Coordinates of C-alpha atoms and ligand atoms in Angstrom, one line a residue:
X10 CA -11.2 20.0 26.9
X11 CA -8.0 20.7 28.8
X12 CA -7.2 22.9 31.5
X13 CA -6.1 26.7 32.2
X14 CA -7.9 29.4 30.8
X15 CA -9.6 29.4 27.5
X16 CA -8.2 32.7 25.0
X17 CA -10.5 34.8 22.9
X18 CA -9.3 36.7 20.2
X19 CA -12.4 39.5 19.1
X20 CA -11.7 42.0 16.5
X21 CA -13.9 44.6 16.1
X22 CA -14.6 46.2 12.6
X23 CA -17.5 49.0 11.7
X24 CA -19.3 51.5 13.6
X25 CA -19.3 52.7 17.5
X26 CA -21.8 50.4 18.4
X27 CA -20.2 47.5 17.3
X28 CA -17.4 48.2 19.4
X29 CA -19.8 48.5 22.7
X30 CA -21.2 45.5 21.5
X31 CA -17.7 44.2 21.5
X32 CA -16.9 45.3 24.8
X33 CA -20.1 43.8 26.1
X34 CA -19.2 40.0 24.4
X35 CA -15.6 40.2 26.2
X36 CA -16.7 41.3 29.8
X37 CA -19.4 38.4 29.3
X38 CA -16.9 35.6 28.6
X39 CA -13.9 37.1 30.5
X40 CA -16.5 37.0 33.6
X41 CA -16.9 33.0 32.3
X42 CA -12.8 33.2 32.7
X43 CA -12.0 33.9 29.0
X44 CA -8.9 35.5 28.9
X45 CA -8.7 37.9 25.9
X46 CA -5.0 37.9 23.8
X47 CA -3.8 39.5 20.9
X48 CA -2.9 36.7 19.0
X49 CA -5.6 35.4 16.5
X50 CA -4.1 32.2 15.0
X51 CA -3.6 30.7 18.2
X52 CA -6.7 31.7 20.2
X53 CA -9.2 28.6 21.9
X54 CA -12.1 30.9 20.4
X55 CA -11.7 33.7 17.5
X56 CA -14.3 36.2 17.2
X57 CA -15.1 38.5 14.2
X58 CA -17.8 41.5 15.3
X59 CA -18.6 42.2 11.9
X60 CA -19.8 45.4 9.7
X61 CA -22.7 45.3 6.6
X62 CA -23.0 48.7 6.3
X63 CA -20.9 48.4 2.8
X64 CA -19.1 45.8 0.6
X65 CA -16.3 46.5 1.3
X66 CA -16.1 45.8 5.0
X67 CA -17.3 42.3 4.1
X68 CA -15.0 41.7 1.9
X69 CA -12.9 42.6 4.8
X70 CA -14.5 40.4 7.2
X71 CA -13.7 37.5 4.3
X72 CA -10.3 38.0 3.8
X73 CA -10.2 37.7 8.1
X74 CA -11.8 34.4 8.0
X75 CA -9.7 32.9 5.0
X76 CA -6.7 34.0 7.3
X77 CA -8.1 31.6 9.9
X78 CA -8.1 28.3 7.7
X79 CA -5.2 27.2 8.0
X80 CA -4.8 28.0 11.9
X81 CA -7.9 25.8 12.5
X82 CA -6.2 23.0 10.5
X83 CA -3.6 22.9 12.8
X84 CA -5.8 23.6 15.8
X85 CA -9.4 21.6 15.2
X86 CA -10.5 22.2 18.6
X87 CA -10.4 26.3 17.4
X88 CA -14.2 28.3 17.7
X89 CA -14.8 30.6 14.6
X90 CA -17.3 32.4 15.5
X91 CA -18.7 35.5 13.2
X92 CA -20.7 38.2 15.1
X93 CA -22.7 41.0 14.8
X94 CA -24.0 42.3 11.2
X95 CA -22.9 40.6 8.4
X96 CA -24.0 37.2 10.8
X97 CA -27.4 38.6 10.6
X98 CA -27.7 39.8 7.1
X99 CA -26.2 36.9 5.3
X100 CA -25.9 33.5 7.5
X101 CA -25.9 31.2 4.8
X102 CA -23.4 33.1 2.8
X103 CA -20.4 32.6 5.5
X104 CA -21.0 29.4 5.7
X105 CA -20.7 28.6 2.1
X106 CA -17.3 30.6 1.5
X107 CA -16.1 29.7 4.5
X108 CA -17.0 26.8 5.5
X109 CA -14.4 26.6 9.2
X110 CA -16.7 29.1 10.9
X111 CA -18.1 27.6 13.8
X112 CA -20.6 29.7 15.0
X113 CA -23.1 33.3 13.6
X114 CA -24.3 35.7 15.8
X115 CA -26.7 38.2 14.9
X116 CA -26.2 42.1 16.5
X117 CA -29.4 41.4 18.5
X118 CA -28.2 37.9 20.2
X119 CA -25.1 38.4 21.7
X120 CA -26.1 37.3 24.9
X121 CA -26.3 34.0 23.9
X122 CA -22.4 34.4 22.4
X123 CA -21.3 32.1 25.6
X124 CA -23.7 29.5 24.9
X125 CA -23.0 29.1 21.3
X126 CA -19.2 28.7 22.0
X127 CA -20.4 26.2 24.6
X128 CA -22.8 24.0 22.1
X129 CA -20.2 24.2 19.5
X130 CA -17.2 22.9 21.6
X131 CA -19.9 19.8 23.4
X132 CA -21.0 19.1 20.3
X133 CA -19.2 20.2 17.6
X134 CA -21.8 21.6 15.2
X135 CA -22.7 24.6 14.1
X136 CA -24.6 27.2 16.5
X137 CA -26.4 30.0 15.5
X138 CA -28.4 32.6 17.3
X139 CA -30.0 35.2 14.9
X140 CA -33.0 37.8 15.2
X141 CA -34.8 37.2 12.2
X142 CA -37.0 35.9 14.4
X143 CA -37.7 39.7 16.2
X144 CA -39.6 40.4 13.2
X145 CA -40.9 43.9 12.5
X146 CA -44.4 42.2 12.5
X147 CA -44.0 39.9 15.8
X148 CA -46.5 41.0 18.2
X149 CA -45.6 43.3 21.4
X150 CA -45.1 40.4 23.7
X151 CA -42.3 38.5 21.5
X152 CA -40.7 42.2 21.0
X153 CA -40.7 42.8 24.8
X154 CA -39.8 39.3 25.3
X155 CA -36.8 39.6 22.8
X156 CA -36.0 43.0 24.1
X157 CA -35.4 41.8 27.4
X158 CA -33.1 39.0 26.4
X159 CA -30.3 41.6 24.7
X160 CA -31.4 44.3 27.2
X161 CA -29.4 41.3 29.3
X162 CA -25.9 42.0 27.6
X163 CA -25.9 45.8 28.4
X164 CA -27.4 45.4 32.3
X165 CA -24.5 42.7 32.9
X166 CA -22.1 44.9 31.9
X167 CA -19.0 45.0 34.1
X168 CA -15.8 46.6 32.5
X169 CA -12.7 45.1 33.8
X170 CA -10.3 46.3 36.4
X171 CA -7.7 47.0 33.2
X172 CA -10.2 48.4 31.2
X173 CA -9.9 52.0 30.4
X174 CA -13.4 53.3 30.8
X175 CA -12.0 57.2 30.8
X176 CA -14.4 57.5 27.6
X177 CA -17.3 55.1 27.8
X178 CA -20.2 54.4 25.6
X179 CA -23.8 53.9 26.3
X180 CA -26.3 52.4 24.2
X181 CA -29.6 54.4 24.1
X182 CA -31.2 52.7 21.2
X183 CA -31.2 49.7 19.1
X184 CA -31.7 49.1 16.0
X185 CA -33.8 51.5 13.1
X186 CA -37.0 52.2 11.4
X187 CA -36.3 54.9 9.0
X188 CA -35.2 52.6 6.1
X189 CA -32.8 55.1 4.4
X190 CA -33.4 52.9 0.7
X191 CA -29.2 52.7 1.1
X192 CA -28.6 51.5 4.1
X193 CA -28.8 47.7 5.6
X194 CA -29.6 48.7 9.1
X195 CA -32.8 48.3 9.7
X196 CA -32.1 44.6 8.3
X197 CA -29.3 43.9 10.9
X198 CA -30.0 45.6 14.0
X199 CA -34.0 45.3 13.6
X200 CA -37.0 47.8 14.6
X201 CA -36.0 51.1 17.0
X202 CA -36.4 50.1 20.5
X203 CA -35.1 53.2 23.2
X204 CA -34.0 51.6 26.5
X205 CA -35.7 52.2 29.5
X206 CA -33.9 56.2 30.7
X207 CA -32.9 54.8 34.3
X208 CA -31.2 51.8 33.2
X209 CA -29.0 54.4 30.9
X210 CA -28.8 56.4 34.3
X211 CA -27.5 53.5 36.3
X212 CA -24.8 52.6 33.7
X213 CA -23.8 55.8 33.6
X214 CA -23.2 56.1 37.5
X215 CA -21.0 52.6 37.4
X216 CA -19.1 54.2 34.9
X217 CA -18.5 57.2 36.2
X218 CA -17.7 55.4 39.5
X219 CA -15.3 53.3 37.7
X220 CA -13.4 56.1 36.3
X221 CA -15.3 57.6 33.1
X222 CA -15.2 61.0 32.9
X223 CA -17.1 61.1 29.1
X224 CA -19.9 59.5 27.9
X225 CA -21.3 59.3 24.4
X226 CA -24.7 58.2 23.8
X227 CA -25.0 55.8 20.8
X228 CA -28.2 55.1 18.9
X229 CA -29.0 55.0 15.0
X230 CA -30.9 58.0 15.4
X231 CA -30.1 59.0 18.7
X232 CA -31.8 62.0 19.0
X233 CA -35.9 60.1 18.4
X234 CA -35.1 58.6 21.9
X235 CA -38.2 58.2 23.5
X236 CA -40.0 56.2 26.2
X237 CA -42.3 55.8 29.0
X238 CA -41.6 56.1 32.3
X239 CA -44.5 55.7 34.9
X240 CA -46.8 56.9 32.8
X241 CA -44.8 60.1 31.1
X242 CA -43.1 60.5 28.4
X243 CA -39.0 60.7 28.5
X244 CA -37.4 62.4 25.0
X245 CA -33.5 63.2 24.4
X246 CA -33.6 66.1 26.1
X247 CA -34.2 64.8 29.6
X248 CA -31.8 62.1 28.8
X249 CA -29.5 64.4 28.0
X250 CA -30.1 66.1 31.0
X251 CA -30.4 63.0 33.7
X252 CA -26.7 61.4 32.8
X253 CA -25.3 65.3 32.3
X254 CA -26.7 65.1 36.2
X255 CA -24.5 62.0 37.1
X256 CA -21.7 63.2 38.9
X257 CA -17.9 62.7 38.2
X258 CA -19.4 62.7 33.8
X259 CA -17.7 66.0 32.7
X260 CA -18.3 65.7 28.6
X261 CA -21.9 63.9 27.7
X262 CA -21.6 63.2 23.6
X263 CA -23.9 61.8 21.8
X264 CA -24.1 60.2 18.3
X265 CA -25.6 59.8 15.4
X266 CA -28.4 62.6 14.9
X267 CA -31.2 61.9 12.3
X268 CA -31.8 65.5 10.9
X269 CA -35.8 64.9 10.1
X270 CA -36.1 64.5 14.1
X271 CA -34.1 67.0 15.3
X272 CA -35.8 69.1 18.1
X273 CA -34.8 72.6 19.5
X274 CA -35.0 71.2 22.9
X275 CA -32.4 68.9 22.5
X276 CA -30.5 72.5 21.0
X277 CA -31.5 74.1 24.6
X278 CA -30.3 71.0 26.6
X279 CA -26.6 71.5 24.4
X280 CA -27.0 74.9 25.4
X281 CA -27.4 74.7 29.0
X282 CA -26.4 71.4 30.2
X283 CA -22.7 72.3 31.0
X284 CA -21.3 68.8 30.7
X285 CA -23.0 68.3 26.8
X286 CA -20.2 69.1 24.2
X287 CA -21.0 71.8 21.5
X288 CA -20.7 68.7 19.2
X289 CA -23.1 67.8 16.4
X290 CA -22.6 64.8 14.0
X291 CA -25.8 64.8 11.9
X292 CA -25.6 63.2 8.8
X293 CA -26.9 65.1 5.3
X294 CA -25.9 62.1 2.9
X295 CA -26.3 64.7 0.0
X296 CA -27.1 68.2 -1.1
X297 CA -29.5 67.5 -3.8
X298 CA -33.3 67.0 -3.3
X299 CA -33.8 64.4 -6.1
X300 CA -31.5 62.4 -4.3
X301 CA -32.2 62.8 -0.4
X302 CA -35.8 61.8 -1.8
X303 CA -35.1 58.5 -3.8
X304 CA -32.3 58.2 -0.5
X305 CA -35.8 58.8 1.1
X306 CA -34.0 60.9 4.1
X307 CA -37.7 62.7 4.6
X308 CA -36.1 65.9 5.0
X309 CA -34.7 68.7 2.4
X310 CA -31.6 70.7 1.9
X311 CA -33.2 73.8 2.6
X312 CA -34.6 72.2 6.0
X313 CA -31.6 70.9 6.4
X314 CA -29.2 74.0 6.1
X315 CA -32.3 75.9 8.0
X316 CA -31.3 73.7 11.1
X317 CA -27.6 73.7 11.1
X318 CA -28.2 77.4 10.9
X319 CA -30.6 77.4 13.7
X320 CA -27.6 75.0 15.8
X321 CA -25.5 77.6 15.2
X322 CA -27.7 80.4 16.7
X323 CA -28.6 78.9 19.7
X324 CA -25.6 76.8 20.0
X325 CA -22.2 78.9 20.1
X326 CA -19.6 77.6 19.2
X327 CA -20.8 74.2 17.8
X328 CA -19.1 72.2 15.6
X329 CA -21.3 69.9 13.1
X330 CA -19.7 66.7 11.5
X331 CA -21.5 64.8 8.4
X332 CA -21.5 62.0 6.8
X333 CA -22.2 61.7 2.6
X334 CA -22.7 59.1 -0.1
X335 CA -21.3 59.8 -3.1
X336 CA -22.1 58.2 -6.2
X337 CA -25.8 57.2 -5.5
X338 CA -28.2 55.4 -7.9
X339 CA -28.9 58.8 -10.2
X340 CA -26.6 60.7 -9.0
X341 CA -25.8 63.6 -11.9
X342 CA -22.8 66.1 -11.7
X343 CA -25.5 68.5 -11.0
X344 CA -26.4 67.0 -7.8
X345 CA -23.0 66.6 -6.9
X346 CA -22.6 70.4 -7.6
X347 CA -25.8 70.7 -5.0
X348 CA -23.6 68.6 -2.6
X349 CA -20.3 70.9 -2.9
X350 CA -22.2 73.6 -2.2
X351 CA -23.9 72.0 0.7
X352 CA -20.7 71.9 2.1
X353 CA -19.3 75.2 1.2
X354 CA -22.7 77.0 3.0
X355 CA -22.1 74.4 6.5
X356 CA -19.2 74.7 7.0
X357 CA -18.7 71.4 8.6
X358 CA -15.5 70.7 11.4
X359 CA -15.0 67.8 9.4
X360 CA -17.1 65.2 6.9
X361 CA -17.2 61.9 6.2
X362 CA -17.8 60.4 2.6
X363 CA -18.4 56.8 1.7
X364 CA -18.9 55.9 -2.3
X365 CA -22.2 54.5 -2.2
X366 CA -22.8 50.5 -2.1
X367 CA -25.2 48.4 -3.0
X368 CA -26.3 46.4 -0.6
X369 CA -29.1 43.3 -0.8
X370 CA -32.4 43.2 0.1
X371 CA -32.6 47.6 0.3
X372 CA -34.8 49.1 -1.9
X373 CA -32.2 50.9 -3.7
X374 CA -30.7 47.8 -4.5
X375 CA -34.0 46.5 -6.0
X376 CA -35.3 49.3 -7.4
X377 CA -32.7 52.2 -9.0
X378 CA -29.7 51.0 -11.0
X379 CA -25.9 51.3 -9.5
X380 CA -25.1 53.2 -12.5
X381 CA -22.4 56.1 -11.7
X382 CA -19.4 54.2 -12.7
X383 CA -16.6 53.7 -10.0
X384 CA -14.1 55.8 -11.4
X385 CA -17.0 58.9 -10.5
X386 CA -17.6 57.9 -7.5
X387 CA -14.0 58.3 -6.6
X388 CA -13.6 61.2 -8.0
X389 CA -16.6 62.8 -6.6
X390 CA -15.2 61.1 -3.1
X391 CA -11.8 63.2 -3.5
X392 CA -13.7 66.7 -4.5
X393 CA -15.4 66.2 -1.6
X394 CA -12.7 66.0 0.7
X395 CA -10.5 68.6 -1.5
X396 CA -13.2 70.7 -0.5
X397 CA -13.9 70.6 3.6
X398 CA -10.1 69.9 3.3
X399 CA -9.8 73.6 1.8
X400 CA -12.5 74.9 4.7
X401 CA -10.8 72.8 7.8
X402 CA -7.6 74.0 7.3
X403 CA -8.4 77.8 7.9
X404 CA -10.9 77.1 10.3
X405 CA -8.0 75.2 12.4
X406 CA -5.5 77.8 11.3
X407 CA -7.5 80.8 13.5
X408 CA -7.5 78.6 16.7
X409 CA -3.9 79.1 16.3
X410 CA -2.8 81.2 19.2
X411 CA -5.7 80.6 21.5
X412 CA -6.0 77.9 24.6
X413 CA -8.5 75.4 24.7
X414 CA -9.6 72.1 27.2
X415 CA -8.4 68.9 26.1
X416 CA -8.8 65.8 28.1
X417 CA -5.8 63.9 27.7
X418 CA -6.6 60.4 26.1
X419 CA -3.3 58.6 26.1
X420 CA 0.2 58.7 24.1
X421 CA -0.3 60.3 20.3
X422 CA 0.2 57.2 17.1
X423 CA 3.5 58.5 16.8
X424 CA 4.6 58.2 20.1
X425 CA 3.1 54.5 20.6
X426 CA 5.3 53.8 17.0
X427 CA 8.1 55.0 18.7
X428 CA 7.6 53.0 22.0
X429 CA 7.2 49.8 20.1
X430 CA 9.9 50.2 18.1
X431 CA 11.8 50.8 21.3
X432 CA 10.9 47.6 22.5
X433 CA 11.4 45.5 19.4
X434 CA 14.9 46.6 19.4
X435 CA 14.6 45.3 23.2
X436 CA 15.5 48.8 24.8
X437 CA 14.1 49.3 28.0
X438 CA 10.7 51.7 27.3
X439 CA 10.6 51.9 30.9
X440 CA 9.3 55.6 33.0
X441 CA 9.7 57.8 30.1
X442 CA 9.1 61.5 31.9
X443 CA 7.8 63.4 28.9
X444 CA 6.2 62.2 25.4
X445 CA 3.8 62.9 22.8
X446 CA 0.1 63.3 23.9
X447 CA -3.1 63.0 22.3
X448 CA -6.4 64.8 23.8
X449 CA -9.8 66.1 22.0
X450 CA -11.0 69.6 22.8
X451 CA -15.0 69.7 23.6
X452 CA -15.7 70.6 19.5
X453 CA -14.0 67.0 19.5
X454 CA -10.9 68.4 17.9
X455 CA -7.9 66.0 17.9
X456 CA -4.8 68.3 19.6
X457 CA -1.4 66.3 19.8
X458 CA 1.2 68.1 22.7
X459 CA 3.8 66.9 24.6
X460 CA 3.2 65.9 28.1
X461 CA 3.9 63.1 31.0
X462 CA 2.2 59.6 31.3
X463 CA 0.4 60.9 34.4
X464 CA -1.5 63.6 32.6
X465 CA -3.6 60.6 31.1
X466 CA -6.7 60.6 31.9
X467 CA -6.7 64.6 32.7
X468 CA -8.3 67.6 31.8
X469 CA -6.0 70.3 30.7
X470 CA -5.6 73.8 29.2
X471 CA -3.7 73.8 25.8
X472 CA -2.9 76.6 23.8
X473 CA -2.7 76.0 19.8
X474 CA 0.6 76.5 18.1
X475 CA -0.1 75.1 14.7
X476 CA -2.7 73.3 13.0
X477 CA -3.7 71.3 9.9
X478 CA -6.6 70.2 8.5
X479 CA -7.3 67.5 10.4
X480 CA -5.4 68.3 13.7
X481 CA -4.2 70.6 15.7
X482 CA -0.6 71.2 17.7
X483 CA -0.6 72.6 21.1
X484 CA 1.5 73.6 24.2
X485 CA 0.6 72.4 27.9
X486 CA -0.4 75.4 29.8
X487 CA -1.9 74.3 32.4
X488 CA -3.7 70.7 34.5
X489 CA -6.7 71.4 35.2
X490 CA -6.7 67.9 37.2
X491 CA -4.5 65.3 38.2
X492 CA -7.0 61.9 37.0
X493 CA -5.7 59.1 39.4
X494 CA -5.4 61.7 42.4
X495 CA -8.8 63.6 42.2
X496 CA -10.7 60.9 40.8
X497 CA -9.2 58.0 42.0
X498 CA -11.5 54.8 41.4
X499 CA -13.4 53.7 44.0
X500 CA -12.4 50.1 43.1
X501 CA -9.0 49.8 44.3
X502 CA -8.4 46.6 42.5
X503 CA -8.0 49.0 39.4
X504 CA -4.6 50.2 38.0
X505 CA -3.9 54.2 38.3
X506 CA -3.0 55.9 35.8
X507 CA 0.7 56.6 36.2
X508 CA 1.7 55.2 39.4
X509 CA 5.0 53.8 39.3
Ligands
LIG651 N1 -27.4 56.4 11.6 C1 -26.3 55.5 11.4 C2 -25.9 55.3 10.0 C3 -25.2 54.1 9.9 S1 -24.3 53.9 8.5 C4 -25.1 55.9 12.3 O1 -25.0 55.5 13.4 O2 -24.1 56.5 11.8 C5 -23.1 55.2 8.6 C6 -22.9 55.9 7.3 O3 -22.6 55.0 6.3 C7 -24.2 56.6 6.8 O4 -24.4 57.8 7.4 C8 -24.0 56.7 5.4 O5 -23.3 57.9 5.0 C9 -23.0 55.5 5.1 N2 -23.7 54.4 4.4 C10 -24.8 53.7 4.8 N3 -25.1 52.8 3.8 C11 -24.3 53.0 2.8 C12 -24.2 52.3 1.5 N4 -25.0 51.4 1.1 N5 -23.2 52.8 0.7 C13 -22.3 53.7 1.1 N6 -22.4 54.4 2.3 C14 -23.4 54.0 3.1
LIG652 FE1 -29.4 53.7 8.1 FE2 -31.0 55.8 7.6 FE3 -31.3 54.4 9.9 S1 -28.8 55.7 7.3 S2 -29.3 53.6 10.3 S3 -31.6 53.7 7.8 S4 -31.4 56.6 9.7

């Protein structure tokens, strides 16, 4: 087997949660002494955390995996190992197309990702570790018995000493059981299970004590959390509440809502819980009732535009982000006009539109014909955009002139261009004083200023200059912080930000 470390290559594609779930599988083996590296033909083990949630990102995931053919011609002794959804939904298929992967992974086994790398390399057959067996009808003790197997992966976690935990996720939830007819889901990540409240407690203190300074909360429907503890009932809203509580967390986000749950505590708690952001992402998928109900969303426009107005009451100054299909089985230009005008009335900080995709096994995909031809779809995908396009701008254009918190996330795309160019022309990158900055206001608003290396990881004051629709350009007035000085990590094995 040789010596010295064994490298991982992981890349992560789809949703938020994939890329905890990422995080999670490369603190497990770098713990096992993986070392993680950027270079995927040459890696000891190559991992794909994969996304099912349309075609397209499998086709994505494909065209990956034929990239690693002839790198594992070269290099036999090479792992190819496919994680995460597409492992679950469609096993078999992998193997047949490409027929070099080594190992699947379902969403719900990852703790066994070290094991499976293991049996492959002794043996060299194929492993795989999927959850089909978690059935939706397996009885309570399999479930808690499965249950307690993942629950493994998230309670080992340990980030790294160069891991930048600044902004941290937490799981909350797995899986779904609202079967949206669209959406595969519920067939990757299995049945809604909320972790235990003081678990999410205790990995938010770690964190914090390591550094993080936000948290976002993930779960498919994040805000149906619930479960008991000693005998009582914990919702969102005490969640919510209890990491808010955890000191050194100064922004608590949380993501994504399910509208046909949505509670006006949880409203209060995003009210009066100073560290949750006045930030909303709660999907609508459309504006037409015909559709939500064959989508079977369980909810209507008018209850959904009844709620975003009721956010907006108790809530000041929230921002609401959402997500649409466009294109679904049915879908006439008079829903679409129901959708436009969805979006016109909300008046959303942003949206996000996907042109709807069959995928196997949904009911959609069994039961209604894929029948509004592509060319639609994209068109109906552009109007949409055109259109919260021609509301973001404005909307961005009046914070012109005012100041608003930002913490300071790291060097802006442009600036990171620069830097590498810099060092492929072999120029010395070294202490630059000032550069380009990227932070997010609370309304998670992206706001690009110029700034120094050490404001990283700080809260600041920025006052808007110009904006465009999708962000804003600001001015540094004012630190609110110094990160690596007032909230130095306790672990002094970790790098601070900015110390030279
Ligand atoms: N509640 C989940 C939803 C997962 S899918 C969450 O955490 O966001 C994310 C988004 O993808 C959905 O809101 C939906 O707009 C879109 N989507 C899901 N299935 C789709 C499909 N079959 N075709 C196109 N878009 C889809
Ligand atoms: Fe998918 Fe609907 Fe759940 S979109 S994740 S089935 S809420």
């Amino acid at each position: 087997m040789g010596g010295g470390a064994k490298t991982v290559y992981l890349e992560t594609m789809g949703c938020q949660m994939n890329v905890l779930d990422s995080e999670l599988v490369l603190g497990q083996l770098r713990a096992l002494g993986y070392e993680p590296t950027p270079k995927m033909t040459t890696a000891d083990v190559v991992l794909i955390n994969t996304c099912s949630v349309r075609d397209h990102a499998e086709q994505k995931v494909l065209s990956r995996l034929g990239a690693l053919k002839k790198p594992k011609q070269k290099k036999p002794e090479m792992v190819i190992g496919v994680i995460g959804c597409m492992a679950e939904r469609d096993p078999d298929g992998i193997f047949d197309k490409m027929p070099h992967v080594d190992l699947v992974c379902g969403p719900g086994e990852l703790n066994k990702v070290p094991a499976l790398i293991d049996e492959v390399r002794g043996r060299r057959t194929r492993a795989i570790a999927l959850a089909q067996s978690l059935s939706r009808k397996s009885t309570p003790l399999q479930r808690a018995l499965e249950f307690d197997s993942v629950e493994a992966l998230d309670l080992a976690r340990t980030p790294g000493p160069d891991q930048n935990v600044l902004q941290s996720y937490i799981r909350v939830q797995r899986g779904c059981d609202k079967f949206c007819t669209f959406c595969v889901v519920p067939f990757t990540r299995g049945p809604e299970r909320s972790r235990p409240a003081a678990q999410i407690v205790a990995e938010a203190h770690m964190l914090a004590d390591r550094g993080a300074r936000e948290i976002t909360l993930l779960g498919q429907t994040v805000n149906s959390y619930v479960q008991q503890e000693n005998g009582r009932t914990v919702r969102f809203a005490e969640l919510l509440e209890r990491v808010g509580a955890v000191s050194g967390i100064e922004r608590l986000r949380f993501v994504t809502s399910y509208p046909g749950d949505f509670t006006d505590d949880i409203l209060y708690a995003m009210r009066d819980i100073p560290q949750v952001c006045e930030y909303l992402h709660i999907p609508a998928q459309s504006g037409s009732d015909p559709v939500l109900k064959r989508m079977r969303r369980q909810y209507s426009v008018s209850q959904y535009v009844e709620l975003i107005d009721h956010a907006r009451q108790i809530v000041p100054g929230i921002a609401i982000a959402s997500d649409f299909i466009v294109g679904f089985c049915g879908e006439t230009e008079e829903d679409h006009q129901r959708t436009m005008e969805l979006i016109e009335r909300c008046r959303f900080k942003n949206i996000f539109v996907f042109k709807y995709s069959p995928r196997p096994g949904t009911v959609a995909d069994k039961r209604d014909a894929d029948d509004v031809p592509e060319q639609v779809k994209r068109r109906r995908n552009l109007e949409l955009l055109k259109l919260q396009e021609r509301i973001s701008q404005p909307a961005n254009q009046a914070l012109v002139g005012s100041t608003v918190e930002v913490l300071i996330e790291g060097f802006s795309k442009a600036a990171l261009k620069a830097q590498e160019a810099e060092q492929s022309r072999g120029e010395e990158v070294g202490w630059r004083r000032s550069d380009q900055l990227v932070g997010r206001t609370r309304s998670d608003q992206i706001v690009v200023f110029s700034g120094e290396q050490k404001h990283i990881g700080a809260l600041a004051d920025v006052r808007i200059v110009d904006a465009t629709a999708l962000t804003l350009h600001g001015e540094l007035i004012r630190m609110r912080d110094f990160a690596p000085a007032s909230r130095a990590p306790r672990d002094r094995s970790l790098p601070i930000l900015g110390a030279a």
